[in-house]
Structure formats: C-alpha cells, structure tokens
Amino acid sequence: MEYIGRRRGFQEIMVKAYGGVLILADVLLLLLKTLYYIGEGIYRLFVPVEEKNVAGEIVLVTGAGHGIGKELALKYASLGATVVCWDLNQQGNDETVNEIKELGGTKAYGYKCDVSNREEVFSVAERVREEVGNVTILINNAGIMPCRAFMDHTPEDIKRIFDINVLAHCWTVQAFLPNMIQQNHGHIVALSSIAGFIGLANVVPYCASKFAVRGLMEGLNEELRTMNKEKISNINFTTIYPYMVDTGLCKKPRIRFPSFMAVVSPKEAVVEIVKAQRQNIRELSIPTHWLYVNGFLRCFPEKSIIGLLNFLDSGVDAES
C-alpha cells in the first residue's frame, strides 16, 4: 500500500510538472506570436494590404440620402458594386439612386426604411433579398446627433438617439449576418465617431450611443472568431471613428486650431472608409492619428488629459 501511495504521488507530481511545461510552452509561443505581429504591423505601415475587389458585391448603405451615406453609395457604385440605398427620406434616397444611374452605375436600388423599426428592417431586408440578392457588405451609417446639454434632452430625444444610432445596427446585423455566416463571406462596417472613445459636452447621449457601437462591433468580431475556431472566417468587421465631418449634423463646432483639427469633408471621409473596408482594417479613425493618440493619452493621469482638453478647447456647442 505504501508503494502504491508513493507511485500515485509521483504520478501526480509528473502530471503537474507536465502541465507546467505546457503552460510555459504556451507563454513562449504567445511571446513569439506577439513579436511576429508587431513586426507585421510595422511592415504594413510601409507596405499596406492590397485593397480587395468589391465589383459584384451587394453593398447596402443606411442613411444613403445625404452626407457620408450618399458619398459611400456613389463610391461603391464607381467600383462596380451593386448598391442598395436605405433612408427614411425617400426624396434624398431617390436622388442618390438617380445620380448613380446618371453616372453609369445601373445597379442601384433604393428602399425607404426606418432602421429604428425592427419589423420594418426585416420586411425591407426580405424585399432586398428577393429583388436584388443577398447583401455581402453592410454599412451601418445612419445616425442622428442632437447637440444640447444632457439635462435639456427629453426622454424621447434619448430613446430616438439609441434607436437609430445603436439598435438599428442590431436589427440590420440580425437581418443580414445569418446569410453571411452561411456563405462564410461578408463584411460589416459601422460608423461610430471620435465621440465613441472621447466623452464630449453637449452630445452626451450621442457619445453613449457611439461608445455602444464600438462595443457591439468588438463583441460581434470576438463572437464570430470563437465560433470559427475550426475554420478561417471570411466575415470581417470594420469600425470607423470620424472626427467632425461636414454633413450638417454638427451645427456649431468649436475648433481652436482649424489647421490641425479641420472639419473633414464627406468625400475625404469616404475615401478612408472604403479603403479600410477593402483592406479588412478592424478600426480606423479619421484622421487616422486620433485612434493612436487616444490610446496613448489613456496611459496618462486624468488631470493631464483634462489639461490637454482645455488647451485644445475643441468640441461642440449647444444648439440655441
């Protein structure tokens, strides 16, 4: 019995030692991978990933009747994609579709849709499948941005901001992602904002909604990554964080250094958005440096960040 006990004890020690060796090997492998990915990232700064072809893809853009959405629809049409335009504003949406056709892009379709209404999203999505085909690139662009002090927002204001800026993303993704998973092919792009990682006065509910978009996209990407451990997933996610874009949403921008923090035009923003999607970039700020600046500044004490914000003195003033 004493011999058996010693033998079991020895076996337990060996099992623990073997487990420790495996953990050590995993740590070393992780370090090597990390070094490799750092090197790959540096390499890609000088040799960017080739932009994938979007000709023949079916691209659905929400909020396509004006601003960034309209420019996105025009850009994808120029690249040979079939474009599906969604907007609650029927007139603006029709103008975008007609402009695409006038430029020679005949594969453009317009649908009036309230993206905040889940039943309407699913109903119109079914029409798109029947009349156009399966959407392979979904761009959640529609959004609203009331600019006023938080306590001046009515309950209806706040609910509508979240219905359009956040929940609409949930409904469109639920409508189109299942087929992407089935085909193992697709791309979802979401428009967040610089306000999605920096809190700003006079747009508090808007900031909250754009932070939520960031979390939604990160969570979706991680969920599909864990679901596809056995195979390579060809479904990609891109989250965009634009600085102030001249679309009319931001009516009273406050900028102390216009040469350094100039308002971005919709056309400039769209060039970067489409490029990021075609290169499968996970996250992109416009201009690109703000994403890295934010990460860097978060390492500093809070008072240092406040000091910098006071120095820059930029933001959004409340609408009168």
PDB file of C-alpha atoms in Angstrom:
ATOM      1  CA  MET A   1       0.000   0.000   0.000  1.00  0.00           C
ATOM      2  CA  GLU A   2       2.866   2.346   0.816  1.00  0.00           C
ATOM      3  CA  TYR A   3       4.399   1.624  -2.601  1.00  0.00           C
ATOM      4  CA  ILE A   4       1.108   2.349  -4.370  1.00  0.00           C
ATOM      5  CA  GLY A   5       0.764   5.628  -2.480  1.00  0.00           C
ATOM      6  CA  ARG A   6       4.268   6.710  -3.455  1.00  0.00           C
ATOM      7  CA  ARG A   7       3.617   5.766  -7.051  1.00  0.00           C
ATOM      8  CA  ARG A   8       0.410   7.824  -7.167  1.00  0.00           C
ATOM      9  CA  GLY A   9       2.211  10.743  -5.561  1.00  0.00           C
ATOM     10  CA  PHE A  10       4.981  10.523  -8.168  1.00  0.00           C
ATOM     11  CA  GLN A  11       2.406  10.376 -10.965  1.00  0.00           C
ATOM     12  CA  GLU A  12       0.655  13.484  -9.624  1.00  0.00           C
ATOM     13  CA  ILE A  13       3.970  15.356  -9.480  1.00  0.00           C
ATOM     14  CA  MET A  14       4.736  14.346 -13.070  1.00  0.00           C
ATOM     15  CA  VAL A  15       1.277  15.447 -14.264  1.00  0.00           C
ATOM     16  CA  LYS A  16       1.685  18.836 -12.586  1.00  0.00           C
ATOM     17  CA  ALA A  17       5.201  19.205 -13.991  1.00  0.00           C
ATOM     18  CA  TYR A  18       3.953  18.314 -17.465  1.00  0.00           C
ATOM     19  CA  GLY A  19       1.136  20.838 -17.112  1.00  0.00           C
ATOM     20  CA  GLY A  20       3.650  23.482 -16.063  1.00  0.00           C
ATOM     21  CA  VAL A  21       5.813  22.731 -19.079  1.00  0.00           C
ATOM     22  CA  LEU A  22       2.793  23.074 -21.387  1.00  0.00           C
ATOM     23  CA  ILE A  23       1.877  26.441 -19.858  1.00  0.00           C
ATOM     24  CA  LEU A  24       5.470  27.627 -20.229  1.00  0.00           C
ATOM     25  CA  ALA A  25       5.472  26.498 -23.862  1.00  0.00           C
ATOM     26  CA  ASP A  26       2.185  28.351 -24.458  1.00  0.00           C
ATOM     27  CA  VAL A  27       3.641  31.524 -22.909  1.00  0.00           C
ATOM     28  CA  LEU A  28       6.751  31.321 -25.085  1.00  0.00           C
ATOM     29  CA  LEU A  29       4.612  30.691 -28.172  1.00  0.00           C
ATOM     30  CA  LEU A  30       2.444  33.702 -27.273  1.00  0.00           C
ATOM     31  CA  LEU A  31       5.518  35.902 -26.933  1.00  0.00           C
ATOM     32  CA  LEU A  32       6.856  34.753 -30.298  1.00  0.00           C
ATOM     33  CA  LYS A  33       3.496  35.397 -31.944  1.00  0.00           C
ATOM     34  CA  THR A  34       3.321  38.835 -30.338  1.00  0.00           C
ATOM     35  CA  LEU A  35       6.750  39.743 -31.667  1.00  0.00           C
ATOM     36  CA  TYR A  36       5.774  38.459 -35.098  1.00  0.00           C
ATOM     37  CA  TYR A  37       2.546  40.501 -35.151  1.00  0.00           C
ATOM     38  CA  ILE A  38       4.416  43.625 -34.030  1.00  0.00           C
ATOM     39  CA  GLY A  39       6.854  43.112 -36.887  1.00  0.00           C
ATOM     40  CA  GLU A  40       3.982  42.505 -39.285  1.00  0.00           C
ATOM     41  CA  GLY A  41       2.306  45.722 -38.113  1.00  0.00           C
ATOM     42  CA  ILE A  42       5.477  47.730 -38.708  1.00  0.00           C
ATOM     43  CA  TYR A  43       5.869  46.121 -42.134  1.00  0.00           C
ATOM     44  CA  ARG A  44       2.300  47.033 -43.065  1.00  0.00           C
ATOM     45  CA  LEU A  45       2.974  50.678 -42.245  1.00  0.00           C
ATOM     46  CA  PHE A  46       5.240  50.717 -45.279  1.00  0.00           C
ATOM     47  CA  VAL A  47       3.602  48.016 -47.406  1.00  0.00           C
ATOM     48  CA  PRO A  48      -0.206  48.262 -46.943  1.00  0.00           C
ATOM     49  CA  VAL A  49      -2.501  45.312 -47.570  1.00  0.00           C
ATOM     50  CA  GLU A  50      -3.786  45.236 -51.137  1.00  0.00           C
ATOM     51  CA  GLU A  51      -7.347  46.506 -51.423  1.00  0.00           C
ATOM     52  CA  LYS A  52      -9.767  43.701 -52.238  1.00  0.00           C
ATOM     53  CA  ASN A  53     -12.079  43.892 -55.222  1.00  0.00           C
ATOM     54  CA  VAL A  54     -15.693  44.858 -54.466  1.00  0.00           C
ATOM     55  CA  ALA A  55     -17.025  44.565 -58.032  1.00  0.00           C
ATOM     56  CA  GLY A  56     -20.103  42.358 -57.978  1.00  0.00           C
ATOM     57  CA  GLU A  57     -20.607  42.676 -54.228  1.00  0.00           C
ATOM     58  CA  ILE A  58     -24.021  43.808 -52.994  1.00  0.00           C
ATOM     59  CA  VAL A  59     -23.431  46.796 -50.719  1.00  0.00           C
ATOM     60  CA  LEU A  60     -26.217  48.123 -48.501  1.00  0.00           C
ATOM     61  CA  VAL A  61     -25.775  51.633 -47.098  1.00  0.00           C
ATOM     62  CA  THR A  62     -28.126  53.032 -44.450  1.00  0.00           C
ATOM     63  CA  GLY A  63     -28.675  56.778 -44.426  1.00  0.00           C
ATOM     64  CA  ALA A  64     -27.798  56.930 -48.121  1.00  0.00           C
ATOM     65  CA  GLY A  65     -29.896  60.013 -48.848  1.00  0.00           C
ATOM     66  CA  HIS A  66     -27.259  62.551 -47.843  1.00  0.00           C
ATOM     67  CA  GLY A  67     -23.806  63.162 -46.392  1.00  0.00           C
ATOM     68  CA  ILE A  68     -21.426  60.262 -45.845  1.00  0.00           C
ATOM     69  CA  GLY A  69     -24.067  57.685 -46.805  1.00  0.00           C
ATOM     70  CA  LYS A  70     -24.644  59.274 -50.191  1.00  0.00           C
ATOM     71  CA  GLU A  71     -20.916  59.523 -50.916  1.00  0.00           C
ATOM     72  CA  LEU A  72     -20.425  55.897 -49.861  1.00  0.00           C
ATOM     73  CA  ALA A  73     -23.149  54.759 -52.260  1.00  0.00           C
ATOM     74  CA  LEU A  74     -21.589  56.729 -55.125  1.00  0.00           C
ATOM     75  CA  LYS A  75     -18.109  55.428 -54.340  1.00  0.00           C
ATOM     76  CA  TYR A  76     -19.088  51.760 -54.231  1.00  0.00           C
ATOM     77  CA  ALA A  77     -21.093  52.142 -57.427  1.00  0.00           C
ATOM     78  CA  SER A  78     -17.996  53.586 -59.124  1.00  0.00           C
ATOM     79  CA  LEU A  79     -16.084  50.464 -58.037  1.00  0.00           C
ATOM     80  CA  GLY A  80     -18.556  48.150 -59.753  1.00  0.00           C
ATOM     81  CA  ALA A  81     -20.629  47.086 -56.747  1.00  0.00           C
ATOM     82  CA  THR A  82     -24.389  46.723 -56.725  1.00  0.00           C
ATOM     83  CA  VAL A  83     -25.605  49.393 -54.300  1.00  0.00           C
ATOM     84  CA  VAL A  84     -28.711  49.228 -52.133  1.00  0.00           C
ATOM     85  CA  CYS A  85     -29.674  52.577 -50.598  1.00  0.00           C
ATOM     86  CA  TRP A  86     -31.751  52.774 -47.443  1.00  0.00           C
ATOM     87  CA  ASP A  87     -33.074  56.001 -45.977  1.00  0.00           C
ATOM     88  CA  LEU A  88     -36.197  57.288 -44.264  1.00  0.00           C
ATOM     89  CA  ASN A  89     -36.012  60.321 -46.554  1.00  0.00           C
ATOM     90  CA  GLN A  90     -37.472  58.936 -49.778  1.00  0.00           C
ATOM     91  CA  GLN A  91     -36.613  62.026 -51.843  1.00  0.00           C
ATOM     92  CA  GLY A  92     -32.951  62.119 -50.819  1.00  0.00           C
ATOM     93  CA  ASN A  93     -32.631  58.372 -51.306  1.00  0.00           C
ATOM     94  CA  ASP A  94     -34.118  58.541 -54.803  1.00  0.00           C
ATOM     95  CA  GLU A  95     -31.733  61.372 -55.688  1.00  0.00           C
ATOM     96  CA  THR A  96     -28.760  59.205 -54.685  1.00  0.00           C
ATOM     97  CA  VAL A  97     -30.003  56.269 -56.777  1.00  0.00           C
ATOM     98  CA  ASN A  98     -30.680  58.507 -59.781  1.00  0.00           C
ATOM     99  CA  GLU A  99     -27.255  60.123 -59.510  1.00  0.00           C
ATOM    100  CA  ILE A 100     -25.614  56.692 -59.528  1.00  0.00           C
ATOM    101  CA  LYS A 101     -27.535  55.741 -62.668  1.00  0.00           C
ATOM    102  CA  GLU A 102     -26.688  59.044 -64.369  1.00  0.00           C
ATOM    103  CA  LEU A 103     -23.002  58.307 -63.754  1.00  0.00           C
ATOM    104  CA  GLY A 104     -23.377  54.963 -65.499  1.00  0.00           C
ATOM    105  CA  GLY A 105     -23.861  52.755 -62.443  1.00  0.00           C
ATOM    106  CA  THR A 106     -27.099  50.989 -63.343  1.00  0.00           C
ATOM    107  CA  LYS A 107     -27.053  48.564 -60.408  1.00  0.00           C
ATOM    108  CA  ALA A 108     -28.539  50.832 -57.768  1.00  0.00           C
ATOM    109  CA  TYR A 109     -31.720  50.252 -55.782  1.00  0.00           C
ATOM    110  CA  GLY A 110     -33.499  52.495 -53.305  1.00  0.00           C
ATOM    111  CA  TYR A 111     -35.739  51.494 -50.414  1.00  0.00           C
ATOM    112  CA  LYS A 112     -37.443  53.673 -47.856  1.00  0.00           C
ATOM    113  CA  CYS A 113     -36.748  52.185 -44.422  1.00  0.00           C
ATOM    114  CA  ASP A 114     -36.928  53.324 -40.815  1.00  0.00           C
ATOM    115  CA  VAL A 115     -33.900  51.455 -39.464  1.00  0.00           C
ATOM    116  CA  SER A 116     -35.021  52.061 -35.878  1.00  0.00           C
ATOM    117  CA  ASN A 117     -38.052  49.822 -36.508  1.00  0.00           C
ATOM    118  CA  ARG A 118     -37.031  46.141 -36.290  1.00  0.00           C
ATOM    119  CA  GLU A 119     -40.103  44.806 -38.094  1.00  0.00           C
ATOM    120  CA  GLU A 120     -39.627  47.269 -40.947  1.00  0.00           C
ATOM    121  CA  VAL A 121     -35.919  46.407 -41.224  1.00  0.00           C
ATOM    122  CA  PHE A 122     -36.695  42.696 -41.563  1.00  0.00           C
ATOM    123  CA  SER A 123     -39.529  43.339 -44.009  1.00  0.00           C
ATOM    124  CA  VAL A 124     -37.437  45.560 -46.292  1.00  0.00           C
ATOM    125  CA  ALA A 125     -34.459  43.188 -45.942  1.00  0.00           C
ATOM    126  CA  GLU A 126     -36.618  40.367 -47.314  1.00  0.00           C
ATOM    127  CA  ARG A 127     -37.591  42.548 -50.290  1.00  0.00           C
ATOM    128  CA  VAL A 128     -33.903  43.248 -50.943  1.00  0.00           C
ATOM    129  CA  ARG A 129     -33.124  39.508 -50.922  1.00  0.00           C
ATOM    130  CA  GLU A 130     -35.930  38.797 -53.371  1.00  0.00           C
ATOM    131  CA  GLU A 131     -35.358  41.759 -55.715  1.00  0.00           C
ATOM    132  CA  VAL A 132     -31.563  42.247 -55.558  1.00  0.00           C
ATOM    133  CA  GLY A 133     -29.895  39.325 -53.794  1.00  0.00           C
ATOM    134  CA  ASN A 134     -28.005  38.646 -50.582  1.00  0.00           C
ATOM    135  CA  VAL A 135     -26.213  41.638 -49.096  1.00  0.00           C
ATOM    136  CA  THR A 136     -22.478  40.933 -48.750  1.00  0.00           C
ATOM    137  CA  ILE A 137     -21.306  44.320 -47.430  1.00  0.00           C
ATOM    138  CA  LEU A 138     -23.454  46.083 -44.836  1.00  0.00           C
ATOM    139  CA  ILE A 139     -22.599  49.670 -43.922  1.00  0.00           C
ATOM    140  CA  ASN A 140     -24.444  50.989 -40.874  1.00  0.00           C
ATOM    141  CA  ASN A 141     -24.087  54.712 -41.426  1.00  0.00           C
ATOM    142  CA  ALA A 142     -27.456  56.228 -40.412  1.00  0.00           C
ATOM    143  CA  GLY A 143     -27.299  58.340 -37.279  1.00  0.00           C
ATOM    144  CA  ILE A 144     -28.541  61.482 -35.566  1.00  0.00           C
ATOM    145  CA  MET A 145     -26.689  63.966 -33.364  1.00  0.00           C
ATOM    146  CA  PRO A 146     -28.806  66.445 -31.373  1.00  0.00           C
ATOM    147  CA  CYS A 147     -26.462  68.938 -29.710  1.00  0.00           C
ATOM    148  CA  ARG A 148     -27.687  70.202 -26.353  1.00  0.00           C
ATOM    149  CA  ALA A 149     -26.892  69.885 -22.657  1.00  0.00           C
ATOM    150  CA  PHE A 150     -27.744  66.482 -21.214  1.00  0.00           C
ATOM    151  CA  MET A 151     -30.487  67.775 -18.909  1.00  0.00           C
ATOM    152  CA  ASP A 152     -32.141  69.501 -21.876  1.00  0.00           C
ATOM    153  CA  HIS A 153     -32.658  66.182 -23.678  1.00  0.00           C
ATOM    154  CA  THR A 154     -36.173  64.816 -23.355  1.00  0.00           C
ATOM    155  CA  PRO A 155     -36.721  61.092 -22.752  1.00  0.00           C
ATOM    156  CA  GLU A 156     -37.979  60.871 -26.336  1.00  0.00           C
ATOM    157  CA  ASP A 157     -34.746  62.507 -27.608  1.00  0.00           C
ATOM    158  CA  ILE A 158     -32.551  59.992 -25.810  1.00  0.00           C
ATOM    159  CA  LYS A 159     -34.612  56.994 -26.859  1.00  0.00           C
ATOM    160  CA  ARG A 160     -34.553  58.074 -30.501  1.00  0.00           C
ATOM    161  CA  ILE A 161     -30.778  58.568 -30.437  1.00  0.00           C
ATOM    162  CA  PHE A 162     -30.297  54.999 -29.215  1.00  0.00           C
ATOM    163  CA  ASP A 163     -32.970  53.593 -31.530  1.00  0.00           C
ATOM    164  CA  ILE A 164     -31.201  54.990 -34.607  1.00  0.00           C
ATOM    165  CA  ASN A 165     -27.547  55.050 -33.551  1.00  0.00           C
ATOM    166  CA  VAL A 166     -27.391  51.675 -31.760  1.00  0.00           C
ATOM    167  CA  LEU A 167     -30.447  49.453 -32.010  1.00  0.00           C
ATOM    168  CA  ALA A 168     -30.682  49.942 -35.774  1.00  0.00           C
ATOM    169  CA  HIS A 169     -27.239  48.295 -36.017  1.00  0.00           C
ATOM    170  CA  CYS A 170     -28.584  45.318 -34.080  1.00  0.00           C
ATOM    171  CA  TRP A 171     -31.593  44.920 -36.375  1.00  0.00           C
ATOM    172  CA  THR A 172     -29.672  45.195 -39.653  1.00  0.00           C
ATOM    173  CA  VAL A 173     -26.961  42.814 -38.428  1.00  0.00           C
ATOM    174  CA  GLN A 174     -29.577  40.283 -37.332  1.00  0.00           C
ATOM    175  CA  ALA A 175     -31.236  40.622 -40.737  1.00  0.00           C
ATOM    176  CA  PHE A 176     -28.108  40.147 -42.889  1.00  0.00           C
ATOM    177  CA  LEU A 177     -25.432  38.389 -40.834  1.00  0.00           C
ATOM    178  CA  PRO A 178     -27.040  34.899 -40.905  1.00  0.00           C
ATOM    179  CA  ASN A 179     -26.596  34.603 -44.671  1.00  0.00           C
ATOM    180  CA  MET A 180     -23.030  35.905 -44.413  1.00  0.00           C
ATOM    181  CA  ILE A 181     -22.315  33.153 -41.880  1.00  0.00           C
ATOM    182  CA  GLN A 182     -23.956  30.556 -44.097  1.00  0.00           C
ATOM    183  CA  GLN A 183     -21.876  31.647 -47.104  1.00  0.00           C
ATOM    184  CA  ASN A 184     -18.783  32.410 -44.976  1.00  0.00           C
ATOM    185  CA  HIS A 185     -18.478  35.676 -46.868  1.00  0.00           C
ATOM    186  CA  GLY A 186     -19.319  39.224 -45.879  1.00  0.00           C
ATOM    187  CA  HIS A 187     -18.256  42.481 -44.308  1.00  0.00           C
ATOM    188  CA  ILE A 188     -19.998  44.728 -41.773  1.00  0.00           C
ATOM    189  CA  VAL A 189     -18.931  48.352 -41.417  1.00  0.00           C
ATOM    190  CA  ALA A 190     -20.186  50.565 -38.597  1.00  0.00           C
ATOM    191  CA  LEU A 191     -19.855  54.315 -38.299  1.00  0.00           C
ATOM    192  CA  SER A 192     -19.023  55.215 -34.728  1.00  0.00           C
ATOM    193  CA  SER A 193     -17.325  58.552 -34.003  1.00  0.00           C
ATOM    194  CA  ILE A 194     -14.424  60.209 -32.223  1.00  0.00           C
ATOM    195  CA  ALA A 195     -17.175  60.623 -29.632  1.00  0.00           C
ATOM    196  CA  GLY A 196     -17.081  56.828 -29.423  1.00  0.00           C
ATOM    197  CA  PHE A 197     -13.906  56.952 -27.362  1.00  0.00           C
ATOM    198  CA  ILE A 198     -13.792  60.536 -26.048  1.00  0.00           C
ATOM    199  CA  GLY A 199     -16.662  61.945 -23.995  1.00  0.00           C
ATOM    200  CA  LEU A 200     -17.804  65.396 -25.136  1.00  0.00           C
ATOM    201  CA  ALA A 201     -20.097  68.015 -23.638  1.00  0.00           C
ATOM    202  CA  ASN A 202     -23.444  68.804 -25.285  1.00  0.00           C
ATOM    203  CA  VAL A 203     -23.612  65.409 -27.029  1.00  0.00           C
ATOM    204  CA  VAL A 204     -23.703  63.067 -24.025  1.00  0.00           C
ATOM    205  CA  PRO A 205     -26.369  60.623 -25.304  1.00  0.00           C
ATOM    206  CA  TYR A 206     -24.687  60.673 -28.718  1.00  0.00           C
ATOM    207  CA  CYS A 207     -21.341  59.789 -27.094  1.00  0.00           C
ATOM    208  CA  ALA A 208     -23.002  56.942 -25.203  1.00  0.00           C
ATOM    209  CA  SER A 209     -24.530  55.602 -28.408  1.00  0.00           C
ATOM    210  CA  LYS A 210     -21.210  55.708 -30.267  1.00  0.00           C
ATOM    211  CA  PHE A 211     -19.378  54.003 -27.388  1.00  0.00           C
ATOM    212  CA  ALA A 212     -22.082  51.325 -27.646  1.00  0.00           C
ATOM    213  CA  VAL A 213     -21.414  50.855 -31.365  1.00  0.00           C
ATOM    214  CA  ARG A 214     -17.764  50.222 -30.589  1.00  0.00           C
ATOM    215  CA  GLY A 215     -18.681  47.572 -28.025  1.00  0.00           C
ATOM    216  CA  LEU A 216     -21.190  45.980 -30.383  1.00  0.00           C
ATOM    217  CA  MET A 217     -18.642  45.607 -33.160  1.00  0.00           C
ATOM    218  CA  GLU A 218     -15.877  44.315 -30.881  1.00  0.00           C
ATOM    219  CA  GLY A 219     -18.277  41.785 -29.387  1.00  0.00           C
ATOM    220  CA  LEU A 220     -19.521  40.607 -32.779  1.00  0.00           C
ATOM    221  CA  ASN A 221     -15.999  40.147 -34.061  1.00  0.00           C
ATOM    222  CA  GLU A 222     -14.994  38.147 -30.985  1.00  0.00           C
ATOM    223  CA  GLU A 223     -18.150  36.018 -31.108  1.00  0.00           C
ATOM    224  CA  LEU A 224     -17.549  35.017 -34.724  1.00  0.00           C
ATOM    225  CA  ARG A 225     -13.855  34.422 -34.018  1.00  0.00           C
ATOM    226  CA  THR A 226     -14.686  31.937 -31.255  1.00  0.00           C
ATOM    227  CA  MET A 227     -17.407  30.328 -33.377  1.00  0.00           C
ATOM    228  CA  ASN A 228     -14.959  29.738 -36.234  1.00  0.00           C
ATOM    229  CA  LYS A 229     -12.001  28.184 -34.436  1.00  0.00           C
ATOM    230  CA  GLU A 230     -12.161  25.181 -36.758  1.00  0.00           C
ATOM    231  CA  LYS A 231     -12.012  27.234 -39.963  1.00  0.00           C
ATOM    232  CA  ILE A 232     -10.945  30.613 -41.276  1.00  0.00           C
ATOM    233  CA  SER A 233     -13.769  33.148 -41.168  1.00  0.00           C
ATOM    234  CA  ASN A 234     -14.219  35.312 -44.254  1.00  0.00           C
ATOM    235  CA  ILE A 235     -16.567  37.680 -42.449  1.00  0.00           C
ATOM    236  CA  ASN A 236     -14.894  40.929 -41.461  1.00  0.00           C
ATOM    237  CA  PHE A 237     -15.826  43.858 -39.234  1.00  0.00           C
ATOM    238  CA  THR A 238     -14.683  47.464 -39.557  1.00  0.00           C
ATOM    239  CA  THR A 239     -15.497  50.256 -37.110  1.00  0.00           C
ATOM    240  CA  ILE A 240     -14.922  53.846 -38.217  1.00  0.00           C
ATOM    241  CA  TYR A 241     -14.375  56.778 -35.847  1.00  0.00           C
ATOM    242  CA  PRO A 242     -14.677  60.002 -37.858  1.00  0.00           C
ATOM    243  CA  TYR A 243     -13.754  63.382 -36.439  1.00  0.00           C
ATOM    244  CA  MET A 244     -16.234  66.169 -37.234  1.00  0.00           C
ATOM    245  CA  VAL A 245     -17.496  65.640 -40.780  1.00  0.00           C
ATOM    246  CA  ASP A 246     -19.200  68.440 -42.684  1.00  0.00           C
ATOM    247  CA  THR A 247     -22.585  66.741 -43.108  1.00  0.00           C
ATOM    248  CA  GLY A 248     -24.775  69.260 -41.298  1.00  0.00           C
ATOM    249  CA  LEU A 249     -25.216  67.144 -38.155  1.00  0.00           C
ATOM    250  CA  CYS A 250     -22.662  69.170 -36.206  1.00  0.00           C
ATOM    251  CA  LYS A 251     -24.126  72.661 -36.478  1.00  0.00           C
ATOM    252  CA  LYS A 252     -21.896  74.554 -34.019  1.00  0.00           C
ATOM    253  CA  PRO A 253     -18.393  73.019 -33.927  1.00  0.00           C
ATOM    254  CA  ARG A 254     -15.826  74.741 -31.733  1.00  0.00           C
ATOM    255  CA  ILE A 255     -12.239  74.400 -33.001  1.00  0.00           C
ATOM    256  CA  ARG A 256      -9.310  76.342 -31.581  1.00  0.00           C
ATOM    257  CA  PHE A 257      -6.742  75.095 -34.110  1.00  0.00           C
ATOM    258  CA  PRO A 258      -8.513  74.742 -37.502  1.00  0.00           C
ATOM    259  CA  SER A 259      -5.302  73.897 -39.352  1.00  0.00           C
ATOM    260  CA  PHE A 260      -4.648  70.957 -37.013  1.00  0.00           C
ATOM    261  CA  MET A 261      -8.235  69.871 -36.351  1.00  0.00           C
ATOM    262  CA  ALA A 262     -10.080  70.856 -39.512  1.00  0.00           C
ATOM    263  CA  VAL A 263     -13.587  69.587 -40.223  1.00  0.00           C
ATOM    264  CA  VAL A 264     -13.425  66.643 -42.641  1.00  0.00           C
ATOM    265  CA  SER A 265     -15.424  66.677 -45.889  1.00  0.00           C
ATOM    266  CA  PRO A 266     -17.723  63.700 -46.638  1.00  0.00           C
ATOM    267  CA  LYS A 267     -15.703  62.810 -49.746  1.00  0.00           C
ATOM    268  CA  GLU A 268     -12.453  62.724 -47.765  1.00  0.00           C
ATOM    269  CA  ALA A 269     -14.052  60.541 -45.101  1.00  0.00           C
ATOM    270  CA  VAL A 270     -15.478  58.115 -47.655  1.00  0.00           C
ATOM    271  CA  VAL A 271     -12.107  57.557 -49.339  1.00  0.00           C
ATOM    272  CA  GLU A 272     -10.723  56.381 -45.981  1.00  0.00           C
ATOM    273  CA  ILE A 273     -13.809  54.323 -45.064  1.00  0.00           C
ATOM    274  CA  VAL A 274     -13.857  52.388 -48.337  1.00  0.00           C
ATOM    275  CA  LYS A 275     -10.108  51.850 -48.193  1.00  0.00           C
ATOM    276  CA  ALA A 276     -10.379  50.472 -44.641  1.00  0.00           C
ATOM    277  CA  GLN A 277     -13.158  48.095 -45.666  1.00  0.00           C
ATOM    278  CA  ARG A 278     -11.244  46.870 -48.701  1.00  0.00           C
ATOM    279  CA  GLN A 279      -8.138  46.266 -46.563  1.00  0.00           C
ATOM    280  CA  ASN A 280     -10.091  44.489 -43.775  1.00  0.00           C
ATOM    281  CA  ILE A 281      -8.952  47.039 -41.186  1.00  0.00           C
ATOM    282  CA  ARG A 282     -10.685  46.446 -37.848  1.00  0.00           C
ATOM    283  CA  GLU A 283     -10.672  50.031 -36.542  1.00  0.00           C
ATOM    284  CA  LEU A 284      -9.912  53.362 -38.172  1.00  0.00           C
ATOM    285  CA  SER A 285     -10.207  56.936 -37.011  1.00  0.00           C
ATOM    286  CA  ILE A 286     -10.454  59.799 -39.497  1.00  0.00           C
ATOM    287  CA  PRO A 287      -7.882  61.359 -39.398  1.00  0.00           C
ATOM    288  CA  THR A 288      -6.007  58.139 -38.601  1.00  0.00           C
ATOM    289  CA  HIS A 289      -3.831  59.520 -35.795  1.00  0.00           C
ATOM    290  CA  TRP A 290      -6.711  60.091 -33.353  1.00  0.00           C
ATOM    291  CA  LEU A 291      -7.128  56.390 -32.579  1.00  0.00           C
ATOM    292  CA  TYR A 292      -3.478  56.132 -31.549  1.00  0.00           C
ATOM    293  CA  VAL A 293      -3.496  59.467 -29.735  1.00  0.00           C
ATOM    294  CA  ASN A 294      -6.465  58.297 -27.667  1.00  0.00           C
ATOM    295  CA  GLY A 295      -4.751  55.040 -26.710  1.00  0.00           C
ATOM    296  CA  PHE A 296      -1.570  56.892 -25.784  1.00  0.00           C
ATOM    297  CA  LEU A 297      -3.324  59.547 -23.706  1.00  0.00           C
ATOM    298  CA  ARG A 298      -5.292  56.951 -21.721  1.00  0.00           C
ATOM    299  CA  CYS A 299      -1.965  55.934 -20.139  1.00  0.00           C
ATOM    300  CA  PHE A 300      -1.574  59.398 -18.570  1.00  0.00           C
ATOM    301  CA  PRO A 301      -3.102  60.712 -15.324  1.00  0.00           C
ATOM    302  CA  GLU A 302      -6.613  62.089 -15.657  1.00  0.00           C
ATOM    303  CA  LYS A 303      -5.531  65.641 -14.827  1.00  0.00           C
ATOM    304  CA  SER A 304      -3.038  65.574 -17.695  1.00  0.00           C
ATOM    305  CA  ILE A 305      -5.807  64.615 -20.120  1.00  0.00           C
ATOM    306  CA  ILE A 306      -8.040  67.386 -18.765  1.00  0.00           C
ATOM    307  CA  GLY A 307      -5.204  69.858 -19.217  1.00  0.00           C
ATOM    308  CA  LEU A 308      -4.786  68.826 -22.844  1.00  0.00           C
ATOM    309  CA  LEU A 309      -8.542  69.079 -23.490  1.00  0.00           C
ATOM    310  CA  ASN A 310      -8.544  72.583 -22.005  1.00  0.00           C
ATOM    311  CA  PHE A 311      -5.598  73.534 -24.228  1.00  0.00           C
ATOM    312  CA  LEU A 312      -7.243  72.203 -27.404  1.00  0.00           C
ATOM    313  CA  ASP A 313     -10.580  73.822 -26.437  1.00  0.00           C
ATOM    314  CA  SER A 314     -12.462  71.972 -29.168  1.00  0.00           C
ATOM    315  CA  GLY A 315     -15.868  70.364 -29.152  1.00  0.00           C
ATOM    316  CA  VAL A 316     -19.487  71.051 -29.942  1.00  0.00           C
ATOM    317  CA  ASP A 317     -21.507  73.987 -28.630  1.00  0.00           C
ATOM    318  CA  ALA A 318     -25.151  73.519 -27.749  1.00  0.00           C
ATOM    319  CA  GLU A 319     -27.696  74.445 -30.391  1.00  0.00           C
ATOM    320  CA  SER A 320     -29.683  77.545 -29.485  1.00  0.00           C
TER     321      SER A 320
END
